Each structure stands twice: as structure tokens, then as C-alpha cells.
Short mmCIF file of C-alpha atoms in Angstrom, two decimals:
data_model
loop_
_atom_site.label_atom_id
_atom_site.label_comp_id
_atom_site.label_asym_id
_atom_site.label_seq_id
_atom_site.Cartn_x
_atom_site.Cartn_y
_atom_site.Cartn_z
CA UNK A 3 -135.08 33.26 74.25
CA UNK A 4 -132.26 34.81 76.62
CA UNK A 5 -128.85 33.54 75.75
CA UNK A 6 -125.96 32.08 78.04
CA UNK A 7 -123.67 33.96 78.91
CA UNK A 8 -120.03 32.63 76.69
CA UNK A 9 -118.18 29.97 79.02
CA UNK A 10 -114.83 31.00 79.46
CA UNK A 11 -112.43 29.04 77.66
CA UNK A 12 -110.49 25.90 79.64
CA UNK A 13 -106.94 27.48 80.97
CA UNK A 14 -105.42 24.84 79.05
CA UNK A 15 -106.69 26.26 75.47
CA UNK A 16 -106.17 29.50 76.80
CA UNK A 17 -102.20 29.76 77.55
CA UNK A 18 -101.77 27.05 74.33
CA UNK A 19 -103.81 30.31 72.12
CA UNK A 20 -101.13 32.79 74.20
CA UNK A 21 -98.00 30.65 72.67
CA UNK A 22 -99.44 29.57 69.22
CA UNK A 23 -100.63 33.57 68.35
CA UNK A 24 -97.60 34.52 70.34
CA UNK A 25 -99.29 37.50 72.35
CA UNK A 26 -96.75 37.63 75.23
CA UNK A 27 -94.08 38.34 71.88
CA UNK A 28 -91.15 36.80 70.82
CA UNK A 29 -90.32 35.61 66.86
CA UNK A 30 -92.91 33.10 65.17
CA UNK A 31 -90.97 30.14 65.26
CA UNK A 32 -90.20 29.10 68.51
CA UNK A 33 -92.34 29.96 72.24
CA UNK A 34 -91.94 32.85 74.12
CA UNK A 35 -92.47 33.56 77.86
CA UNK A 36 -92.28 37.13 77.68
CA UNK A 37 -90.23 40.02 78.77
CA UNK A 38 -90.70 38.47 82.48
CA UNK A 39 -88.49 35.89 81.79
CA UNK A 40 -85.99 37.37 79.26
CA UNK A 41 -85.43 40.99 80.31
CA UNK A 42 -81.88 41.11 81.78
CA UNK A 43 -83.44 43.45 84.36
CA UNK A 44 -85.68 41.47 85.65
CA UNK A 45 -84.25 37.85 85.47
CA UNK A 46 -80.88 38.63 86.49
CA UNK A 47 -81.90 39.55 89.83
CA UNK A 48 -84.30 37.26 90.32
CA UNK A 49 -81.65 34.34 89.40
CA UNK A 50 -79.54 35.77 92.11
CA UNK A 51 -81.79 35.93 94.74
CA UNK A 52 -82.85 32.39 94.26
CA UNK A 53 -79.88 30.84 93.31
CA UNK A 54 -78.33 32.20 96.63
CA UNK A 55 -81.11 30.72 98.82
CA UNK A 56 -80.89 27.15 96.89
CA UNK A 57 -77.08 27.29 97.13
CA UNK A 58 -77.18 27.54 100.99
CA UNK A 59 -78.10 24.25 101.84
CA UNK A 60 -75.83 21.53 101.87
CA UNK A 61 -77.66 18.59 100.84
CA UNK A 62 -79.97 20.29 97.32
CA UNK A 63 -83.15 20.93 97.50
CA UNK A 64 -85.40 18.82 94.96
CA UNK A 65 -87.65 21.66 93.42
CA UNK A 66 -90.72 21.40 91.58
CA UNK A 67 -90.99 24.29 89.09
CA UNK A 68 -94.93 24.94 88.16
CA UNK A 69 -95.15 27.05 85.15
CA UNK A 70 -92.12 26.84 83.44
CA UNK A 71 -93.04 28.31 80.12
CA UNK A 72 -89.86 28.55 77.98
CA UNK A 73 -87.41 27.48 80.74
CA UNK A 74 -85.21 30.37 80.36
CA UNK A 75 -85.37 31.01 83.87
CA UNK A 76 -85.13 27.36 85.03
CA UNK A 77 -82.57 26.09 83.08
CA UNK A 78 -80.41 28.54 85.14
CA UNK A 79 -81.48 26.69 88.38
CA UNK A 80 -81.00 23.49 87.51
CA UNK A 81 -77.47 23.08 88.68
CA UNK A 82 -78.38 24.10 92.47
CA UNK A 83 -80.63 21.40 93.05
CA UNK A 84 -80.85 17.51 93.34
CA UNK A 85 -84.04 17.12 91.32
CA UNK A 86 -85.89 19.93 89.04
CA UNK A 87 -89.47 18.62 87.78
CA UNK A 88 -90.50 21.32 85.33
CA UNK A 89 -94.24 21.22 84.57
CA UNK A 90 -96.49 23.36 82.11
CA UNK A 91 -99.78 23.20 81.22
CA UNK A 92 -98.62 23.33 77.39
CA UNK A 93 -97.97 19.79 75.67
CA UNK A 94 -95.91 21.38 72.88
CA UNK A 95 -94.39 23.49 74.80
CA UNK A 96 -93.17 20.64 77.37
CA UNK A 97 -92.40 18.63 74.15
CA UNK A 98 -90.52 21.07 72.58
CA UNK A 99 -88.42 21.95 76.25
CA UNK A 100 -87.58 17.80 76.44
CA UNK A 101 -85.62 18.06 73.07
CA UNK A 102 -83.91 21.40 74.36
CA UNK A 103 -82.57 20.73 77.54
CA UNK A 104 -81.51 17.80 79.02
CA UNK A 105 -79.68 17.09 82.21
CA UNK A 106 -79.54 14.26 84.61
CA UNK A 107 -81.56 15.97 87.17
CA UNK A 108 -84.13 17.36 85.15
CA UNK A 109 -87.47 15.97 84.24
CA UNK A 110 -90.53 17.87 82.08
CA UNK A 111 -94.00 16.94 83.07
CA UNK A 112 -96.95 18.19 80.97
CA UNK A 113 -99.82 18.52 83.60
CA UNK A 114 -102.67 21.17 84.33
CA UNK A 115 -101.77 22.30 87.76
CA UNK A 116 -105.27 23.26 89.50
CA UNK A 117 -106.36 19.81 88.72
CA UNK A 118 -103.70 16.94 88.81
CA UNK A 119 -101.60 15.91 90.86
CA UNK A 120 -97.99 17.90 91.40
CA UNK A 121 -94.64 16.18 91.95
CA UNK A 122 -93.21 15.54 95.40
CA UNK A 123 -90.63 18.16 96.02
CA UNK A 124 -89.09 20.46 98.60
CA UNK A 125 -89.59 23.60 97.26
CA UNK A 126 -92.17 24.73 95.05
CA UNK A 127 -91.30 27.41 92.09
CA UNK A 128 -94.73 29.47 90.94
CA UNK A 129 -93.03 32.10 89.08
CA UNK A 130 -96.17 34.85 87.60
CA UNK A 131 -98.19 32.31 87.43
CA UNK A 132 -101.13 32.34 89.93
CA UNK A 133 -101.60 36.23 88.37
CA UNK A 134 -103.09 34.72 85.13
CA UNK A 135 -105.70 32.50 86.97
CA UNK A 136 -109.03 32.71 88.41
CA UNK A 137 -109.46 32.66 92.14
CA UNK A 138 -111.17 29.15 91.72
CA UNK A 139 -107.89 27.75 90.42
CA UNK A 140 -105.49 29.54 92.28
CA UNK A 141 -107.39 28.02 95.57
CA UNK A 142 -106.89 24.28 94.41
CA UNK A 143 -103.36 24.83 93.42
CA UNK A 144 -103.02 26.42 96.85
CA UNK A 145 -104.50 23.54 98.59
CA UNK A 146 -101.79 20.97 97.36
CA UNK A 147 -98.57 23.35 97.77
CA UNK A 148 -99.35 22.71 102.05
CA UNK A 149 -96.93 19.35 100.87
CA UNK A 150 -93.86 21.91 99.93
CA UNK A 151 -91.87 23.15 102.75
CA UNK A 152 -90.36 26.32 100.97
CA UNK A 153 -92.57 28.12 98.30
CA UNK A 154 -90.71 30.81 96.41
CA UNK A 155 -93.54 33.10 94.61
CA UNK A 156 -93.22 35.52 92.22
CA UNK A 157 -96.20 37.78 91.61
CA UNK A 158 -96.89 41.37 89.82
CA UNK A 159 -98.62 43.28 91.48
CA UNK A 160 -99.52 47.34 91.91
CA UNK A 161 -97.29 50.16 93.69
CA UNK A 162 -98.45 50.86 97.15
CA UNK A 163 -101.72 49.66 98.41
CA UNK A 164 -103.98 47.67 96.66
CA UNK A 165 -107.07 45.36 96.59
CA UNK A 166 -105.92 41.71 96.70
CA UNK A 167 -107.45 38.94 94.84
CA UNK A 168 -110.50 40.65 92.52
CA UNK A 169 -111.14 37.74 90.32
CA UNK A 170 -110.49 37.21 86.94
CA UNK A 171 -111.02 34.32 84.31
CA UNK A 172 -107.73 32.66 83.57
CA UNK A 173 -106.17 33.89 80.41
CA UNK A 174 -103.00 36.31 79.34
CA UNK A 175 -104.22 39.09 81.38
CA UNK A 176 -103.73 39.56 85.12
CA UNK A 177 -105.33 42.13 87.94
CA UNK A 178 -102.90 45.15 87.71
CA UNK A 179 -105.58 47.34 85.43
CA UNK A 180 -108.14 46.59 88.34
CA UNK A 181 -105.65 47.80 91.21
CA UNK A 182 -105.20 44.07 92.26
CA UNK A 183 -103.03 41.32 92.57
CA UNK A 184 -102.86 38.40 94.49
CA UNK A 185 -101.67 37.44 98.18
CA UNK A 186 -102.22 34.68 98.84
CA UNK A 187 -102.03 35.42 102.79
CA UNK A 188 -105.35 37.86 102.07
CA UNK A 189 -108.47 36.67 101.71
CA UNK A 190 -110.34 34.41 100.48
CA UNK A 191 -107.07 32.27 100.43
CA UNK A 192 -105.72 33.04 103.49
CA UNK A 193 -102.93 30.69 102.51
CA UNK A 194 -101.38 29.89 106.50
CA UNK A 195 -97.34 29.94 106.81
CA UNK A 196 -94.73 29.29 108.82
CA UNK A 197 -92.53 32.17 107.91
CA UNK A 198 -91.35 34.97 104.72
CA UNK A 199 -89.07 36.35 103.55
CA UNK A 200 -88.84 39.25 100.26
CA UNK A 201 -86.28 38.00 98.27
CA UNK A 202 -86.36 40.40 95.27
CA UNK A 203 -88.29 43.40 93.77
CA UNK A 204 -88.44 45.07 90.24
CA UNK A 205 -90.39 48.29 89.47
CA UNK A 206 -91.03 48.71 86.21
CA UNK A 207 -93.17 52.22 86.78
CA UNK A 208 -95.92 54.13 88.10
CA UNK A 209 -98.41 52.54 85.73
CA UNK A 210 -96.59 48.91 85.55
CA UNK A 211 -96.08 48.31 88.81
CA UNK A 212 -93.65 45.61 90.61
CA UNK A 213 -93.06 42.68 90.46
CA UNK A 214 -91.99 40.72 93.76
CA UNK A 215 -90.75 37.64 94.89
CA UNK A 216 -91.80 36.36 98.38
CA UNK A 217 -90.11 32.89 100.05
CA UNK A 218 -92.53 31.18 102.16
CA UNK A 219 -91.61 28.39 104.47
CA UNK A 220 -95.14 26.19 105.18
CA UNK A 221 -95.83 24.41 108.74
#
């Protein structure tokens, strides 16, 4: 009798496994988003970059941030805007964030992106997120972020030239050892915008590649 081929495992199980066995690092007693969203390097940067585009309107910008792991990164944000909704596809981890931070403008939401519905925003956060998902996934989340009008998204992805989008099954890993990443302007996403704009870059190396941050304003 020939035997299935192993299912991969729900995203959801997956990125709960990646906190509970602590693979991205960190101490044992508390999550850990990795050195993405701790490394001075990396984060301080990044915080400028989009900390200066938030703080040029005049009236905030309500932001939805999908993703937000630990909140390290977004509890720096916060202030700039007139709503944050921070959402995560980790129930203890969105518990444990509610009895961490709390401000009048922020709200925690514990949802699985790719198939529920997002809150109503402005701007859309996605911060190396789509890198850990499956093609199938990243095209439904794509389909509902058409309702942003500004989409800042961070991605790491190889030095020089590359083959976008090779698909993987969602889990800690992401396309870099395959010479991928993804763009979501490439196919089969072919994600149609308005306008964008680079707003930061980190290389790490050769080997590591970069990771970028690209605004995109949507029709």
C-alpha cells in the first residue's frame, strides 16, 4: 500500500512550535521574535524610516500591524498613529502582549491572517512575514490588503538577482537558501500598485542577504 505523503502542519501550529521550542532564540521564559526585531542594526533604522513617513501626516494614520510577534518593533510606533491594531496568529503570544503593553490607541487581535478577516486601517504593517508562508497564503492575504491605501513591507530577500516567489510550506524557514524571496509585484501575485517607494535596507552579508523595506501606496 503506497503511503501519503505527511500534510504539512496548519501555520497556526507551526509559528506557536517556533515560540514554545524557541527556535528563532531568545531566553526560555518569555517569546522571542528574533534578531529581526531586536538587533539595534536592524530595528533602529527601520524605526526611523517608518516613523518619519507616519509622522508626516497631519491627521495619524490608523495602522493595522499583521504579524506583530513580540511587539518590540510596534510598541515603538504606537505613538505616531491614531489607531494601532496589532494581530498575530499566536493566542499566547497576543495574550501575553495585552498584559504588556497597554495604551489608549492600541488594540491586540489574535487572528490567522490568510483566512479571517483583517481590521480596517490605513496602512498595513507586514513586517518578514509573507517570507515564512506558502504562496497559497501569501495570495489570500494579498487579496484583502487592496482595502489599505499605504502598505509598508518588509521582506528578506537575496543580494542581486534572484528568482521570486519559489514556494515553500509555511513554517520558520523562508526562500533565501533557494535564491528566492518574494515580490509581490512578480508573478504569480502580480500584486497591482499605485506607487513605491524603498524606505530602508540592511545587508547582513554575501550569504545572508538583505533585508528591505518597500512602501506601497494601492489604487
Amino acid at each position: 500500500m503506497t503511503k501519503k505523503p505527511k500534510q504539512p502542519w496548519p501555520t497556526k501550529a507551526v509559528m506557536h512550535q517556533i515560540y514554545e521550542r524557541h527556535l528563532w532564540g531568545g531566553n526560555e521564559t518569555d517569546f522571542y521574535s528574533g534578531e529581526g526585531s531586536h538587533n539595534p542594526e536592524i530595528t533602529k533604522p527601520y524605526l526611523e524610516a517608518v516613523s518619519t513617513f507616519l509622522k508626516s501626516f497631519t491627521n495619524p494614520l490608523t495602522v493595522c500591524d499583521l504579524g506583530c510577534g513580540d511587539f518590540n518593533i510596534g510598541k515603538q510606533l504606537t505613538k505616531y498613529t491614531k489607531k494601532y491594531s496589532a494581530v498575530d496568529i499566536v493566542e499566547s503570544l497576543i495574550e501575553r502582549n495585552k498584559t504588556l503593553f497597554k495604551e489608549d490607541n492600541l488594540e491586540f487581535r489574535y487572528l490567522d491572517i490568510s483566512k479571517e478577516a483583517l481590521p480596517q486601517a490605513d496602512c498595513v504593517i507586514l513586517r518578514q512575514v509573507l517570507q515564512h508562508l506558502s504562496n497559497a497564503e501569501i495570495q489570500n492575504i494579498l487579496k484583502k490588503l487592496k482595502t489599505y491605501k499605504y502598505i509598508i513591507l518588509t521582506e528578506h530577500i537575496p543580494l542581486g538577482n534572484f528568482t521570486p516567489n519559489k514556494d515553500i510550506i509555511s513554517g520558520q524557514g523562508i526562500r533565501l537558501k533557494q535564491n528566492s524571496g518574494v515580490n509581490i509585484l512578480e508573478a504569480p501575485f502580480n500584486f497591482k500598485i499605485k506607487n513605491e517607494k524603498q524606505l530602508n535596507k540592511y545587508v547582513l552579508d554575501d550569504k545572508k542577504g538583505r533585508i528591505v523595506t518597500t512602501l506601497f501606496e494601492v489604487f
